[in-house]
PDB file of C-alpha atoms in Angstrom:
ATOM      1  CA  MET J 161     -16.363 -11.154 -11.889  1.00  0.00           C
ATOM      2  CA  ARG J 162     -16.337  -8.453  -9.243  1.00  0.00           C
ATOM      3  CA  SER J 163     -15.373  -5.159 -10.494  1.00  0.00           C
ATOM      4  CA  PRO J 164     -11.560  -3.642  -9.310  1.00  0.00           C
ATOM      5  CA  ILE J 165     -11.370  -1.428  -6.180  1.00  0.00           C
ATOM      6  CA  GLU J 166     -10.700   2.065  -7.160  1.00  0.00           C
ATOM      7  CA  ILE J 167      -8.699   4.379  -5.599  1.00  0.00           C
ATOM      8  CA  GLU J 168      -9.983   8.145  -5.386  1.00  0.00           C
ATOM      9  CA  GLY J 169     -12.587   6.787  -8.512  1.00  0.00           C
ATOM     10  CA  LEU J 170      -9.566   5.634 -10.557  1.00  0.00           C
ATOM     11  CA  GLU J 171      -8.797   1.453 -10.822  1.00  0.00           C
ATOM     12  CA  PRO J 172      -5.398   0.144 -10.345  1.00  0.00           C
ATOM     13  CA  ASP J 173      -4.909  -0.187 -14.305  1.00  0.00           C
ATOM     14  CA  GLU J 174      -5.500   4.089 -14.601  1.00  0.00           C
ATOM     15  CA  LEU J 175      -3.284   4.670 -11.299  1.00  0.00           C
ATOM     16  CA  LEU J 176      -0.414   2.003 -13.450  1.00  0.00           C
ATOM     17  CA  ALA J 177      -0.827   3.768 -16.743  1.00  0.00           C
ATOM     18  CA  LEU J 178      -0.059   7.527 -15.063  1.00  0.00           C
ATOM     19  CA  ARG J 179       3.258   9.099 -16.533  1.00  0.00           C
ATOM     20  CA  ASP J 180       5.668   8.448 -13.992  1.00  0.00           C
ATOM     21  CA  ASP J 181       5.718  12.277 -13.015  1.00  0.00           C
ATOM     22  CA  GLU J 182       1.863  12.009 -12.843  1.00  0.00           C
ATOM     23  CA  PHE J 183       2.471   9.209 -10.413  1.00  0.00           C
ATOM     24  CA  GLU J 184       5.101  11.086  -8.356  1.00  0.00           C
ATOM     25  CA  THR J 185       3.375  13.978  -7.499  1.00  0.00           C
ATOM     26  CA  LEU J 186      -0.183  12.203  -6.660  1.00  0.00           C
ATOM     27  CA  ILE J 187       1.188   9.534  -4.736  1.00  0.00           C
ATOM     28  CA  LEU J 188       5.112   8.813  -4.522  1.00  0.00           C
ATOM     29  CA  HIS J 189       6.543  11.603  -3.054  1.00  0.00           C
ATOM     30  CA  GLY J 190       6.919  10.907   0.674  1.00  0.00           C
ATOM     31  CA  GLN J 191       4.735  12.814   1.749  1.00  0.00           C
ATOM     32  CA  PRO J 192       1.383  11.588   3.915  1.00  0.00           C
ATOM     33  CA  VAL J 193      -1.287  11.247   1.058  1.00  0.00           C
ATOM     34  CA  ALA J 194      -5.541  10.481   2.380  1.00  0.00           C
ATOM     35  CA  PHE J 195      -7.256   8.776  -0.054  1.00  0.00           C
ATOM     36  CA  ARG J 196     -10.611   6.794  -0.905  1.00  0.00           C
ATOM     37  CA  ALA J 197     -10.085   3.219  -1.827  1.00  0.00           C
ATOM     38  CA  GLY J 198     -13.293   1.522  -1.820  1.00  0.00           C
ATOM     39  CA  THR J 199     -15.242   1.616   0.818  1.00  0.00           C
ATOM     40  CA  ALA J 200     -12.117   2.888   2.984  1.00  0.00           C
ATOM     41  CA  GLU J 201     -10.523   5.586   4.225  1.00  0.00           C
ATOM     42  CA  VAL J 202      -6.624   5.343   4.080  1.00  0.00           C
ATOM     43  CA  LEU J 203      -3.893   7.286   5.073  1.00  0.00           C
ATOM     44  CA  GLY J 204      -0.675   6.197   3.935  1.00  0.00           C
ATOM     45  CA  GLN J 205       2.967   7.046   2.291  1.00  0.00           C
ATOM     46  CA  PHE J 206       4.831   6.126  -0.085  1.00  0.00           C
ATOM     47  CA  GLU J 207       8.561   6.947  -1.615  1.00  0.00           C
ATOM     48  CA  ILE J 208      11.327   4.900  -3.608  1.00  0.00           C
ATOM     49  CA  ASP J 209      14.110   4.645  -0.819  1.00  0.00           C
ATOM     50  CA  ARG J 210      17.059   3.179  -1.821  1.00  0.00           C
ATOM     51  CA  ASN J 211      15.482   0.662  -4.473  1.00  0.00           C
ATOM     52  CA  ARG J 212      12.597   0.028  -2.715  1.00  0.00           C
ATOM     53  CA  LEU J 213       9.259   1.070  -2.837  1.00  0.00           C
ATOM     54  CA  VAL J 214       7.952   1.559   0.716  1.00  0.00           C
ATOM     55  CA  VAL J 215       4.502   1.518   1.809  1.00  0.00           C
ATOM     56  CA  GLU J 216       3.184   2.605   4.913  1.00  0.00           C
ATOM     57  CA  LEU J 217      -0.365   2.664   5.809  1.00  0.00           C
ATOM     58  CA  ALA J 218      -1.094   4.443   8.794  1.00  0.00           C
ATOM     59  CA  HIS J 219      -5.476   4.296   8.837  1.00  0.00           C
ATOM     60  CA  ILE J 220      -7.009   2.205   6.979  1.00  0.00           C
ATOM     61  CA  ASP J 221     -10.991   3.061   8.166  1.00  0.00           C
ATOM     62  CA  GLY J 222     -14.027   0.731   7.083  1.00  0.00           C
ATOM     63  CA  GLY J 223     -12.901  -0.971   3.877  1.00  0.00           C
ATOM     64  CA  GLY J 224     -13.288  -4.969   4.251  1.00  0.00           C
ATOM     65  CA  GLU J 225     -13.728  -5.408   0.597  1.00  0.00           C
ATOM     66  CA  GLY J 226      -9.959  -6.003  -0.226  1.00  0.00           C
ATOM     67  CA  VAL J 227      -8.522  -2.974   0.506  1.00  0.00           C
ATOM     68  CA  LEU J 228      -5.193  -4.172   1.635  1.00  0.00           C
ATOM     69  CA  LEU J 229      -5.321  -6.720  -1.324  1.00  0.00           C
ATOM     70  CA  THR J 230      -5.512  -4.112  -3.914  1.00  0.00           C
ATOM     71  CA  LEU J 231      -2.976  -2.239  -2.414  1.00  0.00           C
ATOM     72  CA  VAL J 232      -0.392  -5.108  -2.335  1.00  0.00           C
ATOM     73  CA  ALA J 233      -1.251  -5.894  -6.464  1.00  0.00           C
ATOM     74  CA  LEU J 234      -0.834  -2.053  -7.039  1.00  0.00           C
ATOM     75  CA  ALA J 235       2.785  -2.310  -5.331  1.00  0.00           C
ATOM     76  CA  ARG J 236       3.834  -4.522  -6.810  1.00  0.00           C
ATOM     77  CA  ARG J 237       2.521  -4.362 -10.463  1.00  0.00           C
ATOM     78  CA  TYR J 238       4.627  -0.972 -10.129  1.00  0.00           C
ATOM     79  CA  ALA J 239       7.324  -1.905  -8.578  1.00  0.00           C
ATOM     80  CA  SER J 240       7.925  -4.587 -11.434  1.00  0.00           C
ATOM     81  CA  SER J 241       6.867  -2.103 -14.304  1.00  0.00           C
ATOM     82  CA  ARG J 242       9.668   0.097 -12.842  1.00  0.00           C
ATOM     83  CA  SER J 243      12.562  -2.200 -12.271  1.00  0.00           C
ATOM     84  CA  VAL J 244      11.862  -1.441  -8.287  1.00  0.00           C
ATOM     85  CA  PRO J 245      13.434  -4.933  -6.813  1.00  0.00           C
ATOM     86  CA  GLU J 246      11.472  -4.980  -3.298  1.00  0.00           C
ATOM     87  CA  VAL J 247       8.590  -3.714  -1.667  1.00  0.00           C
ATOM     88  CA  GLU J 248       8.351  -2.742   2.472  1.00  0.00           C
ATOM     89  CA  TRP J 249       5.616  -2.348   4.339  1.00  0.00           C
ATOM     90  CA  MET J 250       4.523  -1.002   7.454  1.00  0.00           C
ATOM     91  CA  VAL J 251       1.185  -1.275   8.478  1.00  0.00           C
ATOM     92  CA  TYR J 252       0.038   1.240  11.478  1.00  0.00           C
ATOM     93  CA  ALA J 253      -3.502   0.422  10.896  1.00  0.00           C
ATOM     94  CA  THR J 254      -4.586  -2.034  13.354  1.00  0.00           C
ATOM     95  CA  ASN J 255      -4.815   1.124  15.946  1.00  0.00           C
ATOM     96  CA  CYS J 256      -7.312   3.502  13.728  1.00  0.00           C
ATOM     97  CA  ALA J 257     -10.281   5.043  14.759  1.00  0.00           C
ATOM     98  CA  ARG J 258     -12.860   2.235  12.939  1.00  0.00           C
ATOM     99  CA  PRO J 259      -9.956  -0.333  11.606  1.00  0.00           C
ATOM    100  CA  ASN J 260     -11.329  -2.992   9.614  1.00  0.00           C
ATOM    101  CA  PRO J 261     -11.423  -6.307  12.281  1.00  0.00           C
ATOM    102  CA  LYS J 262     -10.557  -8.569   9.692  1.00  0.00           C
ATOM    103  CA  LEU J 263      -7.262  -6.729   8.538  1.00  0.00           C
ATOM    104  CA  LEU J 264      -5.165  -7.872  11.521  1.00  0.00           C
ATOM    105  CA  ARG J 265      -5.943 -11.884  10.354  1.00  0.00           C
ATOM    106  CA  VAL J 266      -5.508 -10.612   6.717  1.00  0.00           C
ATOM    107  CA  LEU J 267      -1.612  -9.122   7.783  1.00  0.00           C
ATOM    108  CA  ARG J 268      -0.685 -12.459   9.306  1.00  0.00           C
ATOM    109  CA  ARG J 269      -1.876 -15.221   7.099  1.00  0.00           C
ATOM    110  CA  ARG J 270       0.237 -12.843   4.273  1.00  0.00           C
ATOM    111  CA  GLY J 271       3.390 -13.079   6.646  1.00  0.00           C
ATOM    112  CA  TYR J 272       3.354  -9.768   8.156  1.00  0.00           C
ATOM    113  CA  VAL J 273       4.660 -10.092  11.880  1.00  0.00           C
ATOM    114  CA  LEU J 274       4.672  -7.004  14.459  1.00  0.00           C
ATOM    115  CA  ARG J 275       7.946  -5.253  15.103  1.00  0.00           C
ATOM    116  CA  THR J 276       9.401  -2.159  15.701  1.00  0.00           C
ATOM    117  CA  VAL J 277      11.014   0.088  12.945  1.00  0.00           C
ATOM    118  CA  GLU J 278      14.009   2.497  13.876  1.00  0.00           C
ATOM    119  CA  GLY J 279      12.394   5.634  14.097  1.00  0.00           C
ATOM    120  CA  LYS J 280       9.009   4.346  12.636  1.00  0.00           C
ATOM    121  CA  GLY J 281       7.554   2.300  15.339  1.00  0.00           C
ATOM    122  CA  GLU J 282       5.835  -0.952  16.259  1.00  0.00           C
ATOM    123  CA  CYS J 283       3.797  -1.846  13.096  1.00  0.00           C
ATOM    124  CA  TYR J 284       3.017  -4.890  10.425  1.00  0.00           C
ATOM    125  CA  TYR J 285       5.944  -5.466   9.053  1.00  0.00           C
ATOM    126  CA  ARG J 286       6.889  -7.485   5.413  1.00  0.00           C
ATOM    127  CA  ARG J 287       9.298  -7.223   2.789  1.00  0.00           C
ATOM    128  CA  GLU J 288       9.151  -8.730  -0.990  1.00  0.00           C
ATOM    129  CA  SER J 289      11.302  -9.174  -3.444  1.00  0.00           C
ATOM    130  CA  ILE J 290      10.046  -7.931  -6.801  1.00  0.00           C
ATOM    131  CA  ALA J 291      10.435  -9.347  -9.928  1.00  0.00           C
ATOM    132  CA  SER J 292      11.023  -6.743 -12.596  1.00  0.00           C
ATOM    133  CA  SER J 293       8.516  -6.893 -15.573  1.00  0.00           C
ATOM    134  CA  ARG J 294      10.960  -4.559 -18.040  1.00  0.00           C
TER     135      ARG J 294
END
């Protein structure tokens, strides 16, 4: 069995175990945040907006070991455990300095579509409903 991809040295379960105020201070503050996930350098922004978790990924440089899938699973688990009914994804990372060549293929296979989001620009977009675990 493969070990979980760490995000800034923490496994997904450790991130989910943070208190809500810690999680909000570190991650869910609606401002850009740069972090290492596995072998990738990621620039993203995370916030709760109108009862949905909004995830924007501007850059994913490097990687290839499943960083996007780890972030998707983490976002779903976070939303489910906090009774957030939707996750909205905006991925701009297909145009970064060293994009993983598999990223575009993974996005398309997982149902992300290229679209222009008002006030945000062109990105690979997906919105999904989440069942609550509470």
